[in-house]
Structure formats: structure tokens, C-alpha cells
Amino acid sequence: MQKTALRILTSVTLIAIFGFCGRVAFVVHEGSLVPNEVLATIPFENEAGSIAQALAQGHGFCCLFRQATGPTAWLAPVYPTLLAGIFKMFGIFTVRSFYAAAILNCLVSALACVPVYFAGKRIGGIYAGALAAWIWVLFPSGILMPFEWIWDTSLSALLAATLLWATLRVAESMRRREVLAYGALWGFSLLTNPALGSLLPFLFGWIAYQQIKMNAWRAKPLLLSIALAVCICVPWTVRNAVQFHRLIPLRSNFPFELWVGNNEIYDEHSREVNRITRYEQIRNYAESGETAFLAEKGQKAKAFIREHPRLCLHLASRRMVATWLGTPSPWSDFARANSMLVRFLFLWNLLTLLAVLAALARLLAAGSPYFFALASYPFVFPLVYYFTQTSLRLRHPCDPVLALLLALSVIPAHVSTAGGSIRQK
């Protein structure tokens, strides 16, 4: 019976099914509390929903704010196109489309259990993999995000976890098929969430280092993988060059994001009106066009950073805290919270941060070869958000890897003298 129970509890299929059912149950429960007319519109009142509407109506990748403002490269193409397909099947801005998109989010979020499981199994054994997958099943953001955000958030989490698992596999086997699959995975990931590209040089670099350590270094397979990833992205880059007459490899909105996090609203001595409204920015975008709008925001952001370097560093430190604890002032916000759920989420964020640091310290002390690959997720991926704008949603793609690190921080282990990795006792 004990063996049967262990076999069931370590079954990745069962874990993924539990994850999917739990997420769908949360979507159905929360959806029942919201009027249908709200579910049919509010979740789609964002850039992804606007572009998906334009695509579904045959207008192309355009109309960023539900206005005829022309082509856009504000977002990468995969998720708006996927959402447009849902609109074509279930109607534009309908309750059925909301539930279809939310359940799809639940599916891809639950499927992240699979790469988390196999990455954990490779690093720390089957029980480490199973525990990491179960932690991801119960991870609060993994349950909340599929309902809260009709965006690429949940799909990006699956891709980020899959990239880690694939990286660990490719580092041990440079067979042509796996190398090509790895490049294709990177290409698709970049066209879904270009922010994942921050991990690319570190994960490819880690693979190269591991190959050199094993005296099996060959540059050609990795170059082939990178070339395939680039080739997959090239048609989108060419489209952007044709539409905007400038180089936009994947996404154009960085100047705006930089300005949002670094502008006069944060300067208490500013004579500017200390407010930013969505209506005002949409009006400016519609009047100027995307290229001129972004150029202006980029210039203003750079000027503000040059004039207020200390303030910008202070803002970056606050965003760093918010990235990991949910708010730039977690202690006072925890004291003021009148909801047990909100307080639990504060505590969970703190626990996750401490567990991640403990797991990385443990891997480093053990001389684990996996330390660098795992550390790149919490240390590299969020960096851009410290200087632009941040939220737990933007951090979410690395959350499955955080679940894996949480598991590695608590599971009994010893250092393998042969490989320097953490192994289950």
C-alpha cells in the first residue's frame, strides 16, 4: 500500500490533473461572483484584447486601444493571435470567450507541473520533482493568474519552466533533434513573451560551460539552435520593419514602460500635474501614432533618469521589494490588510523569497552544477522590471521555477560527490 501511495503521489499525470481541476474550480467559483456582462468585457479591456479583436475582425495586428490607430508592435504576436482564435470560435467579448480563455490559461498553468517535475527529478530525484510539482499545484499565483489575467502570463510560466527543463536535457545530450527542438522552443517563447529573452544568454552559456566541463564541447549544435530561434522570429521582425521603417526585433513598448516607472509624478518638487491617466495616454497615442508616442516617452524617461539618478535608484529598490513581496511597503500594508487572504499572500511571498535564497545557498554550498541555471530565473528575469514597472503578474513566468527551488530548500538531500548535485536520500 505504501508503494502504491508513493507511486500515485509521484505520478506527474495525476499531479497535473489535480492542478488543472483546482484552477478550473477557482475560475468557476470566482466567475459565479461576477455579472456576466462584466466577464464578457472587462478582462479583455487591455492591449491583448484590443489586438485580438482587430485580428478576429480581419483588420490585422493593429488597433491597440480599440481605436483605428494603425499597425502595432506593442505586443509579441503569439498570445493576441491565440486570443483572436478564441474570439472567432466563441464570439468577440462574450462570456463564452472569457471562460474559454480562462480555461486555456488553467490548462497551460497546470501543464507547467510537467517540466517542473522532470527538472526537479533531474536535479534532486523523483521525490524532489514530485514535491516541486505539488507545490506548483498549490502555488497561489498559479491559481489566481488564469482567472485574473487574460494575457500571456500563464502561457509564459509554462514556457519558462519548459525552457529550464529543456536546458538541463540539452546540456547532457546535444543530439540534433533535441538541439533543434530547443531552438524552436526559444523562438516560440520569444514570440510569446520577449522578456524571456533575458534568460537566453545565461542558459545557452550554462550549456556551453557544462559541455566544456564534460570535454564534449561543440559550437555547431548551439549555433544551430540559436539560428533556428532567430529564423522563427525573423518574419515578425521583417513585418515590423515594413510597417514602422525601423528595427523592432520583437516588441516596441519598452520606452513607454521605462517612462511609466521614471517620470515627473515621482518627483515631489515637480511642477507637472502629478497624475497619469489611461485616457490621456490613449489620446496622446492616437494623436501621435505609435512611433512618435514611444520616441517621446523614451526621451522623457532618459531625461528624468539623468536628472534624478538617486530618485530612480530609490524607485528601483522599491520595485525590487514589490516584485518579491507584492507591494513596495509590505510591512505597513500587511498591518492594514483587513483580509486573511491578503495577509496569507504577503506571508507566502515572504516564505517563497526566503526558500528561494535558502535553496540557492544550499546548491551553491553543495557545488551543484545546476546552481547557475536555476539562479538565473530569480536574479536575471526580474531585472528589467526593477527599472520599469513591476507586479507579481510580471514576475509570474519564473514562479514555477520558484516552486522547484522551494522544494529543493526543504527536501532531505546530500551532496553527490560524483556530480555535485542534490540527490534524494
Short mmCIF file of C-alpha atoms in Angstrom, two decimals:
data_model
loop_
_atom_site.label_atom_id
_atom_site.label_comp_id
_atom_site.label_asym_id
_atom_site.label_seq_id
_atom_site.Cartn_x
_atom_site.Cartn_y
_atom_site.Cartn_z
CA MET A 1 0.00 0.00 0.00
CA GLN A 2 2.86 2.36 0.82
CA LYS A 3 4.44 1.71 -2.58
CA THR A 4 1.10 2.26 -4.29
CA ALA A 5 0.56 5.53 -2.45
CA LEU A 6 4.05 6.74 -3.36
CA ARG A 7 3.51 5.76 -6.98
CA ILE A 8 0.26 7.73 -7.07
CA LEU A 9 1.70 10.78 -5.30
CA THR A 10 4.69 10.88 -7.63
CA SER A 11 2.62 10.48 -10.82
CA VAL A 12 3.12 13.63 -12.88
CA THR A 13 -0.12 12.91 -14.77
CA LEU A 14 -2.13 12.83 -11.56
CA ILE A 15 -0.41 15.98 -10.27
CA ALA A 16 -1.19 17.87 -13.48
CA ILE A 17 -4.84 16.73 -13.38
CA PHE A 18 -5.18 17.97 -9.81
CA GLY A 19 -3.61 21.27 -10.82
CA PHE A 20 -5.98 21.71 -13.76
CA CYS A 21 -9.11 20.78 -11.80
CA GLY A 22 -8.21 23.09 -8.92
CA ARG A 23 -7.60 26.01 -11.26
CA VAL A 24 -10.82 25.43 -13.19
CA ALA A 25 -12.76 25.18 -9.92
CA PHE A 26 -11.34 28.55 -8.87
CA VAL A 27 -12.29 30.10 -12.22
CA VAL A 28 -15.86 28.77 -11.98
CA HIS A 29 -16.23 29.91 -8.37
CA GLU A 30 -14.87 33.40 -8.96
CA GLY A 31 -16.77 33.74 -12.22
CA SER A 32 -20.06 32.96 -10.45
CA LEU A 33 -19.49 36.03 -8.25
CA VAL A 34 -19.14 38.40 -11.21
CA PRO A 35 -22.00 39.54 -13.51
CA ASN A 36 -21.84 38.06 -17.00
CA GLU A 37 -21.71 41.47 -18.67
CA VAL A 38 -18.58 42.27 -16.68
CA LEU A 39 -16.89 38.95 -17.51
CA ALA A 40 -17.65 39.50 -21.18
CA THR A 41 -15.83 42.84 -21.40
CA ILE A 42 -13.56 43.88 -18.51
CA PRO A 43 -11.00 41.03 -18.80
CA PHE A 44 -10.45 41.99 -22.45
CA GLU A 45 -10.02 45.74 -21.88
CA ASN A 46 -6.29 45.58 -22.42
CA GLU A 47 -3.82 45.60 -25.27
CA ALA A 48 -4.09 41.85 -25.92
CA GLY A 49 -7.89 42.01 -26.10
CA SER A 50 -7.85 45.02 -28.43
CA ILE A 51 -5.39 43.45 -30.88
CA ALA A 52 -7.26 40.12 -30.75
CA GLN A 53 -10.50 41.93 -31.62
CA ALA A 54 -8.85 43.56 -34.63
CA LEU A 55 -7.43 40.22 -35.79
CA ALA A 56 -10.76 38.45 -35.37
CA GLN A 57 -12.46 41.16 -37.42
CA GLY A 58 -9.89 40.85 -40.20
CA HIS A 59 -8.16 44.20 -39.64
CA GLY A 60 -4.72 42.76 -38.90
CA PHE A 61 -2.36 43.20 -35.95
CA CYS A 62 -3.47 46.73 -35.08
CA CYS A 63 -5.84 48.97 -33.11
CA LEU A 64 -4.04 48.79 -29.78
CA PHE A 65 -6.69 50.61 -27.74
CA ARG A 66 -9.80 49.63 -29.72
CA GLN A 67 -9.25 52.59 -31.99
CA ALA A 68 -8.19 52.71 -35.65
CA THR A 69 -4.63 53.73 -34.78
CA GLY A 70 -2.93 51.53 -37.34
CA PRO A 71 -0.44 48.66 -37.02
CA THR A 72 1.23 47.96 -33.70
CA ALA A 73 4.24 46.08 -32.38
CA TRP A 74 3.35 46.81 -28.75
CA LEU A 75 2.97 43.10 -28.04
CA ALA A 76 4.57 39.97 -29.45
CA PRO A 77 2.21 38.07 -31.78
CA VAL A 78 1.53 34.67 -30.23
CA TYR A 79 -0.98 35.39 -27.47
CA PRO A 80 -3.11 38.03 -29.26
CA THR A 81 -3.34 35.64 -32.22
CA LEU A 82 -4.35 32.79 -29.91
CA LEU A 83 -6.97 35.01 -28.29
CA ALA A 84 -8.25 36.05 -31.72
CA GLY A 85 -8.84 32.37 -32.47
CA ILE A 86 -10.92 32.10 -29.30
CA PHE A 87 -12.94 35.16 -30.39
CA LYS A 88 -13.62 33.58 -33.76
CA MET A 89 -14.86 30.38 -32.13
CA PHE A 90 -16.83 31.81 -29.19
CA GLY A 91 -17.56 35.41 -30.14
CA ILE A 92 -15.83 38.73 -29.54
CA PHE A 93 -16.17 39.92 -25.94
CA THR A 94 -18.55 37.20 -24.78
CA VAL A 95 -18.80 35.22 -21.56
CA ARG A 96 -18.04 32.06 -23.52
CA SER A 97 -14.81 33.61 -24.80
CA PHE A 98 -13.82 34.61 -21.28
CA TYR A 99 -14.29 31.08 -19.94
CA ALA A 100 -12.53 29.57 -22.97
CA ALA A 101 -9.53 31.86 -22.46
CA ALA A 102 -9.50 31.32 -18.68
CA ILE A 103 -9.73 27.52 -19.00
CA LEU A 104 -6.93 27.59 -21.58
CA ASN A 105 -4.91 29.55 -19.01
CA CYS A 106 -5.74 26.87 -16.44
CA LEU A 107 -4.55 24.15 -18.80
CA VAL A 108 -1.19 25.71 -19.62
CA SER A 109 -0.66 26.65 -15.97
CA ALA A 110 -1.34 23.07 -14.85
CA LEU A 111 0.91 21.69 -17.60
CA ALA A 112 3.81 23.62 -16.06
CA CYS A 113 3.79 20.79 -13.49
CA VAL A 114 5.38 18.56 -16.12
CA PRO A 115 8.64 20.46 -16.79
CA VAL A 116 8.87 21.36 -13.09
CA TYR A 117 8.56 17.67 -12.20
CA PHE A 118 11.19 16.48 -14.66
CA ALA A 119 13.60 19.33 -13.91
CA GLY A 120 13.25 18.58 -10.19
CA LYS A 121 13.72 14.86 -10.82
CA ARG A 122 16.91 15.51 -12.77
CA ILE A 123 18.30 17.81 -10.05
CA GLY A 124 17.18 16.12 -6.84
CA GLY A 125 15.49 12.83 -7.64
CA ILE A 126 11.90 11.75 -8.11
CA TYR A 127 10.66 12.98 -4.73
CA ALA A 128 12.13 16.43 -5.33
CA GLY A 129 10.38 16.55 -8.69
CA ALA A 130 7.06 15.38 -7.27
CA LEU A 131 7.21 17.81 -4.35
CA ALA A 132 8.04 20.71 -6.68
CA ALA A 133 5.09 19.81 -8.93
CA TRP A 134 2.71 19.57 -5.96
CA ILE A 135 3.94 22.94 -4.69
CA TRP A 136 3.17 24.39 -8.11
CA VAL A 137 -0.33 22.88 -7.96
CA LEU A 138 -0.93 24.86 -4.76
CA PHE A 139 1.13 27.94 -5.63
CA PRO A 140 -1.24 30.91 -5.04
CA SER A 141 -0.23 32.87 -8.14
CA GLY A 142 -0.62 29.74 -10.26
CA ILE A 143 -4.23 29.51 -9.11
CA LEU A 144 -5.04 33.22 -9.28
CA MET A 145 -3.45 34.27 -12.57
CA PRO A 146 -5.50 32.14 -15.00
CA PHE A 147 -8.63 33.92 -13.81
CA GLU A 148 -7.21 37.37 -13.10
CA TRP A 149 -5.27 37.93 -16.34
CA ILE A 150 -6.41 37.11 -19.86
CA TRP A 151 -2.87 37.65 -21.07
CA ASP A 152 0.19 35.57 -21.92
CA THR A 153 1.01 35.32 -18.17
CA SER A 154 0.13 31.64 -17.65
CA LEU A 155 1.49 30.54 -21.02
CA SER A 156 4.76 32.34 -20.24
CA ALA A 157 5.03 30.42 -16.96
CA LEU A 158 4.74 27.13 -18.85
CA LEU A 159 7.32 28.23 -21.40
CA ALA A 160 9.77 29.46 -18.75
CA ALA A 161 9.58 26.13 -16.89
CA THR A 162 9.90 24.18 -20.14
CA LEU A 163 12.97 26.20 -21.10
CA LEU A 164 14.64 25.19 -17.84
CA TRP A 165 13.83 21.52 -18.32
CA ALA A 166 14.96 21.62 -21.95
CA THR A 167 18.17 23.39 -20.95
CA LEU A 168 19.03 20.63 -18.48
CA ARG A 169 18.37 17.98 -21.14
CA VAL A 170 20.35 19.66 -23.89
CA ALA A 171 23.33 20.20 -21.58
CA GLU A 172 23.61 16.41 -21.26
CA SER A 173 22.67 15.44 -24.80
CA MET A 174 23.48 17.51 -27.87
CA ARG A 175 21.64 15.28 -30.30
CA ARG A 176 20.48 17.10 -33.40
CA ARG A 177 16.77 16.54 -32.76
CA GLU A 178 16.94 17.91 -29.22
CA VAL A 179 19.04 20.88 -30.25
CA LEU A 180 16.56 21.79 -32.99
CA ALA A 181 13.61 21.37 -30.63
CA TYR A 182 15.40 23.63 -28.13
CA GLY A 183 15.84 26.34 -30.75
CA ALA A 184 12.21 26.06 -31.82
CA LEU A 185 11.12 26.34 -28.20
CA TRP A 186 13.16 29.51 -27.81
CA GLY A 187 11.71 31.00 -30.98
CA PHE A 188 8.13 30.35 -29.87
CA SER A 189 8.88 31.64 -26.36
CA LEU A 190 10.36 34.90 -27.65
CA LEU A 191 7.31 35.48 -29.86
CA THR A 192 5.12 34.91 -26.82
CA ASN A 193 6.96 36.91 -24.16
CA PRO A 194 10.18 38.66 -25.27
CA ALA A 195 11.10 39.23 -21.60
CA LEU A 196 12.08 35.55 -21.50
CA GLY A 197 14.92 36.52 -23.82
CA SER A 198 16.81 37.90 -20.82
CA LEU A 199 17.47 34.27 -19.85
CA LEU A 200 18.77 33.21 -23.26
CA PRO A 201 22.47 34.16 -22.96
CA PHE A 202 22.68 32.73 -19.45
CA LEU A 203 21.05 29.38 -20.26
CA PHE A 204 22.99 28.95 -23.51
CA GLY A 205 26.14 29.98 -21.66
CA TRP A 206 25.45 27.42 -18.96
CA ILE A 207 25.00 24.68 -21.57
CA ALA A 208 28.31 25.62 -23.19
CA TYR A 209 30.08 25.57 -19.81
CA GLN A 210 28.69 22.14 -18.95
CA GLN A 211 29.77 20.80 -22.34
CA ILE A 212 33.28 22.16 -21.79
CA LYS A 213 33.42 20.53 -18.34
CA MET A 214 32.48 17.18 -19.88
CA ASN A 215 35.08 17.61 -22.65
CA ALA A 216 32.25 17.39 -25.17
CA TRP A 217 32.19 20.99 -26.38
CA ARG A 218 30.89 21.53 -29.90
CA ALA A 219 29.90 25.01 -31.00
CA LYS A 220 27.92 23.97 -34.08
CA PRO A 221 24.85 22.47 -32.30
CA LEU A 222 24.34 25.52 -30.09
CA LEU A 223 24.83 27.90 -33.00
CA LEU A 224 22.29 25.85 -34.97
CA SER A 225 19.81 26.13 -32.09
CA ILE A 226 20.28 29.90 -31.84
CA ALA A 227 19.98 30.26 -35.61
CA LEU A 228 16.67 28.38 -35.62
CA ALA A 229 15.31 30.59 -32.83
CA VAL A 230 16.32 33.69 -34.77
CA CYS A 231 14.82 32.35 -38.01
CA ILE A 232 11.48 31.77 -36.29
CA CYS A 233 11.46 35.40 -35.12
CA VAL A 234 12.66 36.94 -38.41
CA PRO A 235 9.26 37.08 -40.20
CA TRP A 236 7.82 39.11 -37.32
CA THR A 237 10.87 41.39 -37.31
CA VAL A 238 10.56 41.91 -41.07
CA ARG A 239 6.86 42.71 -40.67
CA ASN A 240 7.73 45.33 -38.04
CA ALA A 241 10.42 46.86 -40.25
CA VAL A 242 7.98 47.13 -43.16
CA GLN A 243 5.25 48.69 -41.02
CA PHE A 244 7.38 51.06 -38.92
CA HIS A 245 10.51 51.61 -41.07
CA ARG A 246 12.83 50.83 -38.17
CA LEU A 247 14.23 47.78 -36.41
CA ILE A 248 11.82 46.31 -33.85
CA PRO A 249 13.02 42.74 -33.26
CA LEU A 250 10.05 41.63 -31.13
CA ARG A 251 8.19 44.33 -29.21
CA SER A 252 8.15 48.13 -29.26
CA ASN A 253 6.73 49.20 -25.90
CA PHE A 254 9.90 49.35 -23.75
CA PRO A 255 10.21 53.20 -23.92
CA PHE A 256 6.69 53.55 -22.54
CA GLU A 257 7.32 51.05 -19.75
CA LEU A 258 10.55 52.86 -18.84
CA TRP A 259 8.70 56.19 -18.74
CA VAL A 260 5.90 54.77 -16.57
CA GLY A 261 8.47 53.87 -13.94
CA ASN A 262 10.55 57.04 -14.29
CA ASN A 263 8.64 60.28 -14.74
CA GLU A 264 7.74 63.55 -13.03
CA ILE A 265 4.95 62.03 -10.97
CA TYR A 266 7.62 60.62 -8.65
CA ASP A 267 9.34 63.99 -8.11
CA GLU A 268 7.69 65.84 -5.22
CA HIS A 269 9.27 69.11 -6.42
CA SER A 270 7.89 68.78 -9.94
CA ARG A 271 5.61 71.44 -11.33
CA GLU A 272 3.95 68.88 -13.55
CA VAL A 273 0.46 67.63 -12.82
CA ASN A 274 1.14 64.60 -10.64
CA ARG A 275 -1.15 62.14 -12.35
CA ILE A 276 -1.13 59.73 -15.23
CA THR A 277 -4.46 58.69 -16.68
CA ARG A 278 -5.16 55.92 -19.16
CA TYR A 279 -7.46 58.25 -21.12
CA GLU A 280 -4.71 60.86 -21.51
CA GLN A 281 -2.13 58.34 -22.72
CA ILE A 282 -4.54 56.71 -25.18
CA ARG A 283 -5.39 60.15 -26.59
CA ASN A 284 -1.70 61.03 -26.96
CA TYR A 285 -1.03 57.67 -28.62
CA ALA A 286 -3.91 58.12 -31.07
CA GLU A 287 -2.81 61.66 -31.98
CA SER A 288 0.91 60.93 -32.34
CA GLY A 289 0.98 57.39 -33.65
CA GLU A 290 2.94 54.55 -32.07
CA THR A 291 6.41 55.52 -33.30
CA ALA A 292 6.27 59.19 -32.27
CA PHE A 293 4.49 58.36 -29.00
CA LEU A 294 7.17 55.87 -27.95
CA ALA A 295 10.02 58.12 -29.07
CA GLU A 296 8.69 60.93 -26.89
CA LYS A 297 8.25 58.65 -23.88
CA GLY A 298 11.75 57.26 -24.30
CA GLN A 299 13.29 60.73 -24.42
CA LYS A 300 11.35 61.86 -21.35
CA ALA A 301 12.33 58.74 -19.39
CA LYS A 302 16.03 59.10 -20.23
CA ALA A 303 15.98 62.80 -19.32
CA PHE A 304 14.30 62.06 -16.00
CA ILE A 305 16.85 59.33 -15.17
CA ARG A 306 19.76 61.67 -15.97
CA GLU A 307 18.28 64.45 -13.83
CA HIS A 308 17.19 62.26 -10.89
CA PRO A 309 19.63 59.32 -10.62
CA ARG A 310 19.25 58.89 -6.85
CA LEU A 311 15.46 59.02 -7.03
CA CYS A 312 15.45 56.44 -9.84
CA LEU A 313 17.65 54.09 -7.80
CA HIS A 314 15.27 54.53 -4.86
CA LEU A 315 12.30 53.73 -7.11
CA ALA A 316 14.14 50.67 -8.43
CA SER A 317 14.72 49.43 -4.88
CA ARG A 318 11.01 49.84 -4.10
CA ARG A 319 10.09 47.92 -7.23
CA MET A 320 12.53 45.18 -6.24
CA VAL A 321 10.67 44.79 -2.95
CA ALA A 322 7.31 44.86 -4.76
CA THR A 323 8.45 42.18 -7.21
CA TRP A 324 9.07 39.72 -4.40
CA LEU A 325 6.63 40.74 -1.69
CA GLY A 326 3.76 42.14 -3.75
CA THR A 327 3.96 45.79 -2.68
CA PRO A 328 6.74 48.33 -2.10
CA SER A 329 5.67 48.72 1.55
CA PRO A 330 4.76 45.16 2.61
CA TRP A 331 5.07 45.60 6.37
CA SER A 332 2.64 48.52 6.68
CA ASP A 333 0.32 47.04 4.04
CA PHE A 334 0.26 43.73 5.94
CA ALA A 335 -0.70 45.57 9.14
CA ARG A 336 -3.50 47.47 7.37
CA ALA A 337 -4.90 44.48 5.49
CA ASN A 338 -8.39 43.50 6.61
CA SER A 339 -8.42 40.22 4.68
CA MET A 340 -6.90 36.96 5.86
CA LEU A 341 -6.32 36.00 2.22
CA VAL A 342 -4.29 39.16 1.59
CA ARG A 343 -2.23 38.56 4.73
CA PHE A 344 -1.67 34.95 3.70
CA LEU A 345 -0.40 36.11 0.29
CA PHE A 346 2.04 38.50 1.99
CA LEU A 347 3.34 35.67 4.15
CA TRP A 348 3.53 33.30 1.20
CA ASN A 349 5.58 35.80 -0.80
CA LEU A 350 7.98 36.20 2.12
CA LEU A 351 8.22 32.42 2.59
CA THR A 352 8.89 31.95 -1.12
CA LEU A 353 11.67 34.54 -1.12
CA LEU A 354 13.36 33.00 1.91
CA ALA A 355 13.02 29.49 0.50
CA VAL A 356 14.49 30.56 -2.85
CA LEU A 357 17.51 32.12 -1.15
CA ALA A 358 17.92 29.06 1.10
CA ALA A 359 17.74 26.65 -1.85
CA LEU A 360 20.26 28.62 -3.88
CA ALA A 361 22.61 28.83 -0.90
CA ARG A 362 22.27 25.07 -0.47
CA LEU A 363 23.00 24.40 -4.12
CA LEU A 364 25.98 26.74 -4.07
CA ALA A 365 27.41 25.16 -0.91
CA ALA A 366 26.98 21.71 -2.44
CA GLY A 367 28.83 22.74 -5.59
CA SER A 368 25.78 21.78 -7.64
CA PRO A 369 26.23 22.18 -11.40
CA TYR A 370 22.59 23.33 -11.56
CA PHE A 371 23.08 26.41 -9.41
CA PHE A 372 23.70 28.89 -12.22
CA ALA A 373 20.81 27.72 -14.42
CA LEU A 374 18.34 27.92 -11.53
CA ALA A 375 19.69 31.20 -10.13
CA SER A 376 19.27 32.95 -13.48
CA TYR A 377 15.48 32.89 -13.06
CA PRO A 378 15.13 34.87 -9.81
CA PHE A 379 18.26 37.00 -10.36
CA VAL A 380 18.10 37.80 -14.09
CA PHE A 381 14.48 37.59 -15.28
CA PRO A 382 13.01 40.31 -12.99
CA LEU A 383 15.85 42.81 -13.55
CA VAL A 384 14.12 44.81 -16.29
CA TYR A 385 11.04 45.25 -14.09
CA TYR A 386 13.07 46.89 -11.34
CA PHE A 387 13.68 49.82 -13.71
CA THR A 388 10.29 49.98 -15.47
CA GLN A 389 7.20 48.81 -13.61
CA THR A 390 6.55 45.62 -11.73
CA SER A 391 3.91 43.39 -10.21
CA LEU A 392 3.50 39.77 -9.18
CA ARG A 393 1.93 39.22 -12.61
CA LEU A 394 5.11 40.29 -14.38
CA ARG A 395 7.21 38.05 -12.14
CA HIS A 396 4.87 35.11 -12.68
CA PRO A 397 6.76 33.41 -15.55
CA CYS A 398 9.54 32.41 -13.15
CA ASP A 399 7.13 31.23 -10.42
CA PRO A 400 7.21 27.52 -11.45
CA VAL A 401 11.00 27.60 -11.03
CA LEU A 402 10.48 29.26 -7.64
CA ALA A 403 8.24 26.31 -6.73
CA LEU A 404 11.09 23.98 -7.68
CA LEU A 405 13.54 25.95 -5.54
CA LEU A 406 11.08 25.90 -2.65
CA ALA A 407 11.02 22.10 -2.90
CA LEU A 408 14.82 21.90 -3.02
CA SER A 409 15.03 24.04 0.11
CA VAL A 410 13.15 21.53 2.26
CA ILE A 411 13.66 18.06 0.81
CA PRO A 412 16.21 15.82 2.60
CA ALA A 413 19.30 15.66 0.46
CA HIS A 414 23.01 15.06 0.39
CA VAL A 415 25.76 16.20 -1.89
CA SER A 416 26.66 13.76 -4.63
CA THR A 417 30.45 13.67 -4.78
CA ALA A 418 30.29 12.42 -8.35
CA GLY A 419 28.12 15.13 -9.85
CA GLY A 420 27.91 17.80 -7.16
CA SER A 421 24.14 17.79 -7.44
CA ILE A 422 21.50 17.45 -4.78
CA ARG A 423 20.13 13.92 -4.61
CA GLN A 424 17.20 12.49 -2.71
CA LYS A 425 18.26 10.32 0.20
#
